[in-house]
Amino acid sequence: MPIRKKGNIDIRTSAKGAQATQTGYTFYSYDKNSAALYFQFRGQDGQPTDLGKATIHLVMILNDDGGKEFIPKSDEIEVISAIRGTAKYVLPEMLLSYSGEVTGYVYMDFDDGSQSDDGQFTFRIKQSMITHVLPKVGDKYVQDFEDVKERVEQAGDSATKDIEKSKDNAESQIGDYVGEVEKDYKEWKEKQEDKQSKFEADTDERVNNITERVGEAENKASDLESNLDVAQKNYFSIRDWQKRPDFTVPTSGIPAIKIKLTGNEEYTLSSNIEPRTNDSANIFLTYGNKTTVNSGANGVYPGTPKTLTTQSDGYVMVAIRDDIDVTDNDVWIMLNKGGYDAKWTPHTNDIVTIQQYNKLEQAVIELGGSI
């Protein structure tokens, strides 16, 4: 969703007490899905905080509503770049319904068990004027409608008489047309039945030819797999991705697939899938038992592959955002053994899909169908 109103907040940790800067923003109740707080986390030395090893917590105090607390879930705070220490929080509709001053507090939990109180910031939320204007416009419309209602009813009486007269004329003409239509339909039906018989006979012959070609292609794929150089083998299958169970990375909520490989071996994932406009990765590689992924630790970019050494169980997890179409002819994904990115080759399960698809599609179209 497009963010049109950004509140940039610089969080800098210090032994003198962490303070947020650039606060005092004002958002409005009508800013649905367009207002967000953008955070820049820095350490005492001024360097960005590594968010790949941290969990961010926010606590919002509604000062003008008796000091009520509004606490977002951690997964609602999106890490934009773990390495650069940037994150954002889109203000939800529930929070925008509040009117008054908000004081925000930032806390962080780190993977090593340490925790940090990273200061506070403030902003305001105001009710939009349109909230008050819309009901008045609705009342004016009702009044206008009542003004013209009587004139519409008078015009309707005259129109009803004209419609009844036209109806009588139409029924007379329809009776003449019915006989002609029935005759034409009978002739058309006989021609269509004859064409259908010829089409079915021709279809049976062509389908048999297609079945034989598919069988040959599958045999060639099997032979290729048995003779393929291990260093060039692609362990990521588009077909397996399409048939995978409904599985996502638990914390990140990104669709994923687990792939069984050899334990304690290096594997590299490479792809030409471009990142999002905010530089967040669209494809990730991690161990099979991980519950979250992020761009800094697990992201794969064009020209920037990701290499890892498998654990003893051999499982790795490939996660791809749900708006990416892996069947697009311009997209490729390569998972190969070794600490380098090998040249892309299709997985053996996908060879028929890639090399034979156009021929099969044309054959089906000739039979009157579509793919």
PDB file of C-alpha atoms in Angstrom, residues 97-318:
ATOM      1  CA  SER A  97     -10.111   6.504  15.454  1.00  0.00           C
ATOM      2  CA  TYR A  98      -8.582   8.056  18.597  1.00  0.00           C
ATOM      3  CA  SER A  99      -8.264  11.834  18.854  1.00  0.00           C
ATOM      4  CA  GLY A 100      -5.517  13.445  20.958  1.00  0.00           C
ATOM      5  CA  GLU A 101      -1.840  13.198  21.873  1.00  0.00           C
ATOM      6  CA  VAL A 102       0.025   9.863  21.743  1.00  0.00           C
ATOM      7  CA  THR A 103       3.282   9.067  23.541  1.00  0.00           C
ATOM      8  CA  GLY A 104       5.208   6.135  22.057  1.00  0.00           C
ATOM      9  CA  TYR A 105       7.826   4.037  23.868  1.00  0.00           C
ATOM     10  CA  VAL A 106      10.352   1.811  22.043  1.00  0.00           C
ATOM     11  CA  TYR A 107      11.833  -1.383  23.542  1.00  0.00           C
ATOM     12  CA  MET A 108      14.087  -4.058  21.995  1.00  0.00           C
ATOM     13  CA  ASP A 109      14.848  -7.733  22.790  1.00  0.00           C
ATOM     14  CA  PHE A 110      18.107  -9.141  21.384  1.00  0.00           C
ATOM     15  CA  ASP A 111      18.988 -12.748  20.487  1.00  0.00           C
ATOM     16  CA  ASP A 112      21.700 -12.865  23.157  1.00  0.00           C
ATOM     17  CA  GLY A 113      19.064 -12.342  25.892  1.00  0.00           C
ATOM     18  CA  SER A 114      19.790  -8.653  26.470  1.00  0.00           C
ATOM     19  CA  GLN A 115      17.082  -5.963  26.402  1.00  0.00           C
ATOM     20  CA  SER A 116      17.052  -2.209  25.849  1.00  0.00           C
ATOM     21  CA  ASP A 117      14.724   0.708  26.641  1.00  0.00           C
ATOM     22  CA  ASP A 118      15.229   2.937  23.578  1.00  0.00           C
ATOM     23  CA  GLY A 119      13.341   6.078  24.482  1.00  0.00           C
ATOM     24  CA  GLN A 120      10.081   7.773  23.609  1.00  0.00           C
ATOM     25  CA  PHE A 121       8.453  10.023  21.022  1.00  0.00           C
ATOM     26  CA  THR A 122       5.140  11.890  20.623  1.00  0.00           C
ATOM     27  CA  PHE A 123       2.622  12.641  17.885  1.00  0.00           C
ATOM     28  CA  ARG A 124      -1.041  13.707  17.606  1.00  0.00           C
ATOM     29  CA  ILE A 125      -4.124  12.302  15.895  1.00  0.00           C
ATOM     30  CA  LYS A 126      -6.957  14.623  14.854  1.00  0.00           C
ATOM     31  CA  GLN A 127     -10.417  13.911  13.533  1.00  0.00           C
ATOM     32  CA  SER A 128     -10.718  14.782   9.813  1.00  0.00           C
ATOM     33  CA  MET A 129     -13.245  17.441   8.808  1.00  0.00           C
ATOM     34  CA  ILE A 130     -14.829  15.077   6.253  1.00  0.00           C
ATOM     35  CA  THR A 131     -16.094  12.957   9.156  1.00  0.00           C
ATOM     36  CA  HIS A 132     -18.449  15.794  10.092  1.00  0.00           C
ATOM     37  CA  VAL A 133     -19.305  16.938   6.549  1.00  0.00           C
ATOM     38  CA  LEU A 134     -20.570  13.634   5.088  1.00  0.00           C
ATOM     39  CA  PRO A 135     -23.672  13.305   7.317  1.00  0.00           C
ATOM     40  CA  LYS A 136     -24.771  16.847   6.360  1.00  0.00           C
ATOM     41  CA  VAL A 137     -24.460  16.065   2.669  1.00  0.00           C
ATOM     42  CA  GLY A 138     -26.631  12.984   3.184  1.00  0.00           C
ATOM     43  CA  ASP A 139     -29.421  15.050   4.826  1.00  0.00           C
ATOM     44  CA  LYS A 140     -29.403  17.547   1.965  1.00  0.00           C
ATOM     45  CA  TYR A 141     -29.772  14.725  -0.570  1.00  0.00           C
ATOM     46  CA  VAL A 142     -32.829  13.340   1.227  1.00  0.00           C
ATOM     47  CA  GLN A 143     -34.457  16.778   1.261  1.00  0.00           C
ATOM     48  CA  ASP A 144     -33.852  17.219  -2.475  1.00  0.00           C
ATOM     49  CA  PHE A 145     -35.310  13.791  -3.142  1.00  0.00           C
ATOM     50  CA  GLU A 146     -38.545  14.601  -1.284  1.00  0.00           C
ATOM     51  CA  ASP A 147     -38.844  17.829  -3.337  1.00  0.00           C
ATOM     52  CA  VAL A 148     -38.868  15.999  -6.688  1.00  0.00           C
ATOM     53  CA  LYS A 149     -40.748  12.877  -5.579  1.00  0.00           C
ATOM     54  CA  GLU A 150     -44.197  14.272  -6.420  1.00  0.00           C
ATOM     55  CA  ARG A 151     -43.158  15.321  -9.936  1.00  0.00           C
ATOM     56  CA  VAL A 152     -41.692  11.866 -10.631  1.00  0.00           C
ATOM     57  CA  GLU A 153     -44.968  10.175  -9.625  1.00  0.00           C
ATOM     58  CA  GLN A 154     -46.965  12.411 -11.979  1.00  0.00           C
ATOM     59  CA  ALA A 155     -44.651  11.665 -14.878  1.00  0.00           C
ATOM     60  CA  GLY A 156     -44.852   7.940 -14.072  1.00  0.00           C
ATOM     61  CA  ASP A 157     -48.648   7.795 -14.650  1.00  0.00           C
ATOM     62  CA  SER A 158     -48.219   9.101 -18.195  1.00  0.00           C
ATOM     63  CA  ALA A 159     -45.285   6.791 -18.931  1.00  0.00           C
ATOM     64  CA  THR A 160     -47.248   3.723 -17.763  1.00  0.00           C
ATOM     65  CA  LYS A 161     -49.952   4.309 -20.367  1.00  0.00           C
ATOM     66  CA  ASP A 162     -47.377   4.607 -23.170  1.00  0.00           C
ATOM     67  CA  ILE A 163     -45.641   1.376 -22.046  1.00  0.00           C
ATOM     68  CA  GLU A 164     -48.907  -0.624 -22.084  1.00  0.00           C
ATOM     69  CA  LYS A 165     -49.647   0.497 -25.629  1.00  0.00           C
ATOM     70  CA  SER A 166     -46.133  -0.454 -26.816  1.00  0.00           C
ATOM     71  CA  LYS A 167     -46.453  -3.841 -25.079  1.00  0.00           C
ATOM     72  CA  ASP A 168     -49.585  -4.756 -27.102  1.00  0.00           C
ATOM     73  CA  ASN A 169     -47.813  -3.922 -30.390  1.00  0.00           C
ATOM     74  CA  ALA A 170     -44.709  -5.920 -29.415  1.00  0.00           C
ATOM     75  CA  GLU A 171     -46.679  -9.073 -28.534  1.00  0.00           C
ATOM     76  CA  SER A 172     -48.300  -9.079 -31.963  1.00  0.00           C
ATOM     77  CA  GLN A 173     -44.943  -8.843 -33.744  1.00  0.00           C
ATOM     78  CA  ILE A 174     -43.335 -11.532 -31.548  1.00  0.00           C
ATOM     79  CA  GLY A 175     -45.970 -14.062 -32.621  1.00  0.00           C
ATOM     80  CA  ASP A 176     -44.883 -13.641 -36.263  1.00  0.00           C
ATOM     81  CA  TYR A 177     -41.184 -14.053 -35.423  1.00  0.00           C
ATOM     82  CA  VAL A 178     -41.502 -17.242 -33.333  1.00  0.00           C
ATOM     83  CA  GLY A 179     -42.231 -19.495 -36.294  1.00  0.00           C
ATOM     84  CA  GLU A 180     -39.243 -18.216 -38.274  1.00  0.00           C
ATOM     85  CA  VAL A 181     -36.874 -18.597 -35.300  1.00  0.00           C
ATOM     86  CA  GLU A 182     -37.888 -22.218 -34.644  1.00  0.00           C
ATOM     87  CA  LYS A 183     -37.194 -23.163 -38.267  1.00  0.00           C
ATOM     88  CA  ASP A 184     -33.779 -21.490 -38.313  1.00  0.00           C
ATOM     89  CA  TYR A 185     -32.813 -23.094 -34.993  1.00  0.00           C
ATOM     90  CA  LYS A 186     -33.595 -26.611 -36.260  1.00  0.00           C
ATOM     91  CA  GLU A 187     -31.350 -26.178 -39.315  1.00  0.00           C
ATOM     92  CA  TRP A 188     -28.518 -24.711 -37.179  1.00  0.00           C
ATOM     93  CA  LYS A 189     -28.731 -27.578 -34.661  1.00  0.00           C
ATOM     94  CA  GLU A 190     -28.353 -30.235 -37.384  1.00  0.00           C
ATOM     95  CA  LYS A 191     -25.223 -28.533 -38.758  1.00  0.00           C
ATOM     96  CA  GLN A 192     -23.650 -28.244 -35.288  1.00  0.00           C
ATOM     97  CA  GLU A 193     -24.238 -31.919 -34.487  1.00  0.00           C
ATOM     98  CA  ASP A 194     -22.490 -32.900 -37.734  1.00  0.00           C
ATOM     99  CA  LYS A 195     -19.486 -30.670 -36.942  1.00  0.00           C
ATOM    100  CA  GLN A 196     -19.271 -32.085 -33.408  1.00  0.00           C
ATOM    101  CA  SER A 197     -19.046 -35.676 -34.678  1.00  0.00           C
ATOM    102  CA  LYS A 198     -16.190 -34.798 -37.034  1.00  0.00           C
ATOM    103  CA  PHE A 199     -14.406 -32.788 -34.328  1.00  0.00           C
ATOM    104  CA  GLU A 200     -14.504 -35.674 -31.792  1.00  0.00           C
ATOM    105  CA  ALA A 201     -12.999 -38.132 -34.280  1.00  0.00           C
ATOM    106  CA  ASP A 202     -10.177 -35.710 -35.155  1.00  0.00           C
ATOM    107  CA  THR A 203      -9.585 -34.902 -31.464  1.00  0.00           C
ATOM    108  CA  ASP A 204      -9.068 -38.544 -30.447  1.00  0.00           C
ATOM    109  CA  GLU A 205      -6.286 -38.926 -33.013  1.00  0.00           C
ATOM    110  CA  ARG A 206      -4.466 -35.720 -31.981  1.00  0.00           C
ATOM    111  CA  VAL A 207      -4.688 -36.455 -28.243  1.00  0.00           C
ATOM    112  CA  ASN A 208      -3.037 -39.836 -28.809  1.00  0.00           C
ATOM    113  CA  ASN A 209      -0.138 -38.102 -30.583  1.00  0.00           C
ATOM    114  CA  ILE A 210       0.275 -35.591 -27.744  1.00  0.00           C
ATOM    115  CA  THR A 211       0.321 -38.390 -25.124  1.00  0.00           C
ATOM    116  CA  GLU A 212       3.128 -40.155 -26.990  1.00  0.00           C
ATOM    117  CA  ARG A 213       5.209 -36.926 -27.187  1.00  0.00           C
ATOM    118  CA  VAL A 214       4.784 -36.206 -23.473  1.00  0.00           C
ATOM    119  CA  GLY A 215       5.964 -39.723 -22.639  1.00  0.00           C
ATOM    120  CA  GLU A 216       9.081 -39.238 -24.772  1.00  0.00           C
ATOM    121  CA  ALA A 217       9.844 -35.916 -23.076  1.00  0.00           C
ATOM    122  CA  GLU A 218       9.522 -37.457 -19.600  1.00  0.00           C
ATOM    123  CA  ASN A 219      11.938 -40.244 -20.559  1.00  0.00           C
ATOM    124  CA  LYS A 220      14.454 -37.657 -21.809  1.00  0.00           C
ATOM    125  CA  ALA A 221      14.142 -35.739 -18.536  1.00  0.00           C
ATOM    126  CA  SER A 222      14.848 -38.906 -16.539  1.00  0.00           C
ATOM    127  CA  ASP A 223      17.948 -39.646 -18.645  1.00  0.00           C
ATOM    128  CA  LEU A 224      19.167 -36.066 -18.212  1.00  0.00           C
ATOM    129  CA  GLU A 225      18.857 -36.234 -14.426  1.00  0.00           C
ATOM    130  CA  SER A 226      20.894 -39.420 -14.175  1.00  0.00           C
ATOM    131  CA  ASN A 227      23.726 -37.938 -16.272  1.00  0.00           C
ATOM    132  CA  LEU A 228      23.623 -34.336 -15.000  1.00  0.00           C
ATOM    133  CA  ASP A 229      26.754 -32.923 -13.379  1.00  0.00           C
ATOM    134  CA  VAL A 230      25.999 -32.566  -9.640  1.00  0.00           C
ATOM    135  CA  ALA A 231      27.415 -29.011  -9.592  1.00  0.00           C
ATOM    136  CA  GLN A 232      24.897 -27.953 -12.260  1.00  0.00           C
ATOM    137  CA  LYS A 233      21.828 -29.623 -10.742  1.00  0.00           C
ATOM    138  CA  ASN A 234      18.946 -27.348  -9.674  1.00  0.00           C
ATOM    139  CA  TYR A 235      17.236 -28.515  -6.465  1.00  0.00           C
ATOM    140  CA  PHE A 236      14.369 -25.983  -6.709  1.00  0.00           C
ATOM    141  CA  SER A 237      11.343 -27.247  -8.682  1.00  0.00           C
ATOM    142  CA  ILE A 238       8.540 -24.958  -9.877  1.00  0.00           C
ATOM    143  CA  ARG A 239       6.134 -27.924  -9.924  1.00  0.00           C
ATOM    144  CA  ASP A 240       7.008 -28.863  -6.343  1.00  0.00           C
ATOM    145  CA  TRP A 241       6.430 -25.212  -5.323  1.00  0.00           C
ATOM    146  CA  GLN A 242       2.966 -25.238  -6.923  1.00  0.00           C
ATOM    147  CA  LYS A 243       2.033 -28.544  -5.210  1.00  0.00           C
ATOM    148  CA  ARG A 244       3.469 -27.604  -1.783  1.00  0.00           C
ATOM    149  CA  PRO A 245       1.223 -27.721   1.332  1.00  0.00           C
ATOM    150  CA  ASP A 246      -0.176 -24.461   2.678  1.00  0.00           C
ATOM    151  CA  PHE A 247       3.009 -23.559   4.562  1.00  0.00           C
ATOM    152  CA  THR A 248       4.386 -20.159   5.514  1.00  0.00           C
ATOM    153  CA  VAL A 249       7.274 -18.882   7.627  1.00  0.00           C
ATOM    154  CA  PRO A 250       5.471 -18.638  11.006  1.00  0.00           C
ATOM    155  CA  THR A 251       6.588 -15.170  12.151  1.00  0.00           C
ATOM    156  CA  SER A 252       7.017 -13.477   8.763  1.00  0.00           C
ATOM    157  CA  GLY A 253       3.892 -14.996   7.172  1.00  0.00           C
ATOM    158  CA  ILE A 254       5.671 -15.523   3.817  1.00  0.00           C
ATOM    159  CA  PRO A 255       4.846 -18.637   1.675  1.00  0.00           C
ATOM    160  CA  ALA A 256       7.685 -21.186   1.836  1.00  0.00           C
ATOM    161  CA  ILE A 257       8.762 -24.723   0.915  1.00  0.00           C
ATOM    162  CA  LYS A 258      11.127 -27.087   2.731  1.00  0.00           C
ATOM    163  CA  ILE A 259      13.631 -28.975   0.551  1.00  0.00           C
ATOM    164  CA  LYS A 260      15.570 -32.063   1.755  1.00  0.00           C
ATOM    165  CA  LEU A 261      19.266 -31.874   0.837  1.00  0.00           C
ATOM    166  CA  THR A 262      22.482 -33.506   2.095  1.00  0.00           C
ATOM    167  CA  GLY A 263      23.423 -32.572   5.652  1.00  0.00           C
ATOM    168  CA  ASN A 264      26.525 -30.474   6.442  1.00  0.00           C
ATOM    169  CA  GLU A 265      26.979 -29.353   2.816  1.00  0.00           C
ATOM    170  CA  GLU A 266      27.207 -25.904   1.239  1.00  0.00           C
ATOM    171  CA  TYR A 267      24.300 -24.833  -1.011  1.00  0.00           C
ATOM    172  CA  THR A 268      23.717 -21.545  -2.831  1.00  0.00           C
ATOM    173  CA  LEU A 269      20.402 -19.924  -3.850  1.00  0.00           C
ATOM    174  CA  SER A 270      20.475 -17.361  -6.687  1.00  0.00           C
ATOM    175  CA  SER A 271      17.693 -15.651  -8.687  1.00  0.00           C
ATOM    176  CA  ASN A 272      16.883 -12.692 -10.937  1.00  0.00           C
ATOM    177  CA  ILE A 273      13.817 -11.729  -8.874  1.00  0.00           C
ATOM    178  CA  GLU A 274      14.071  -8.002  -8.172  1.00  0.00           C
ATOM    179  CA  PRO A 275      13.549  -6.600  -4.624  1.00  0.00           C
ATOM    180  CA  ARG A 276      10.681  -4.353  -3.604  1.00  0.00           C
ATOM    181  CA  THR A 277      10.872  -0.586  -4.044  1.00  0.00           C
ATOM    182  CA  ASN A 278      12.107  -0.244  -0.449  1.00  0.00           C
ATOM    183  CA  ASP A 279      14.979  -2.723  -1.153  1.00  0.00           C
ATOM    184  CA  SER A 280      13.265  -5.526   0.836  1.00  0.00           C
ATOM    185  CA  ALA A 281      14.034  -8.930  -0.669  1.00  0.00           C
ATOM    186  CA  ASN A 282      11.304 -10.990  -2.377  1.00  0.00           C
ATOM    187  CA  ILE A 283      13.071 -14.388  -2.014  1.00  0.00           C
ATOM    188  CA  PHE A 284      14.863 -15.874   1.005  1.00  0.00           C
ATOM    189  CA  LEU A 285      17.017 -18.914   1.947  1.00  0.00           C
ATOM    190  CA  THR A 286      17.412 -20.246   5.501  1.00  0.00           C
ATOM    191  CA  TYR A 287      17.477 -23.437   7.568  1.00  0.00           C
ATOM    192  CA  GLY A 288      14.407 -25.644   7.665  1.00  0.00           C
ATOM    193  CA  ASN A 289      13.702 -25.037  11.351  1.00  0.00           C
ATOM    194  CA  LYS A 290      13.697 -21.211  11.265  1.00  0.00           C
ATOM    195  CA  THR A 291      10.502 -19.345  12.157  1.00  0.00           C
ATOM    196  CA  THR A 292      11.340 -15.990  10.562  1.00  0.00           C
ATOM    197  CA  VAL A 293      13.263 -14.494   7.636  1.00  0.00           C
ATOM    198  CA  ASN A 294      14.548 -10.996   6.894  1.00  0.00           C
ATOM    199  CA  SER A 295      16.264  -9.250   4.001  1.00  0.00           C
ATOM    200  CA  GLY A 296      19.586  -8.664   5.751  1.00  0.00           C
ATOM    201  CA  ALA A 297      20.227 -12.235   6.955  1.00  0.00           C
ATOM    202  CA  ASN A 298      18.347 -14.354   4.402  1.00  0.00           C
ATOM    203  CA  GLY A 299      17.540 -12.164   1.364  1.00  0.00           C
ATOM    204  CA  VAL A 300      18.533 -13.096  -2.207  1.00  0.00           C
ATOM    205  CA  TYR A 301      18.929 -10.347  -4.833  1.00  0.00           C
ATOM    206  CA  PRO A 302      19.944 -10.322  -8.533  1.00  0.00           C
ATOM    207  CA  GLY A 303      23.739 -10.690  -8.525  1.00  0.00           C
ATOM    208  CA  THR A 304      23.741 -11.279  -4.745  1.00  0.00           C
ATOM    209  CA  PRO A 305      23.165 -14.987  -3.979  1.00  0.00           C
ATOM    210  CA  LYS A 306      22.850 -16.550  -0.509  1.00  0.00           C
ATOM    211  CA  THR A 307      25.086 -19.475   0.593  1.00  0.00           C
ATOM    212  CA  LEU A 308      24.616 -21.592   3.710  1.00  0.00           C
ATOM    213  CA  THR A 309      25.902 -24.882   5.129  1.00  0.00           C
ATOM    214  CA  THR A 310      23.043 -27.255   5.918  1.00  0.00           C
ATOM    215  CA  GLN A 311      22.514 -28.611   9.408  1.00  0.00           C
ATOM    216  CA  SER A 312      22.667 -32.341  10.106  1.00  0.00           C
ATOM    217  CA  ASP A 313      19.022 -32.873   9.031  1.00  0.00           C
ATOM    218  CA  GLY A 314      19.777 -31.452   5.558  1.00  0.00           C
ATOM    219  CA  TYR A 315      16.597 -29.344   5.323  1.00  0.00           C
ATOM    220  CA  VAL A 316      16.595 -25.826   3.891  1.00  0.00           C
ATOM    221  CA  MET A 317      13.657 -23.457   3.476  1.00  0.00           C
ATOM    222  CA  VAL A 318      13.030 -21.263   0.408  1.00  0.00           C
TER     223      VAL A 318
END
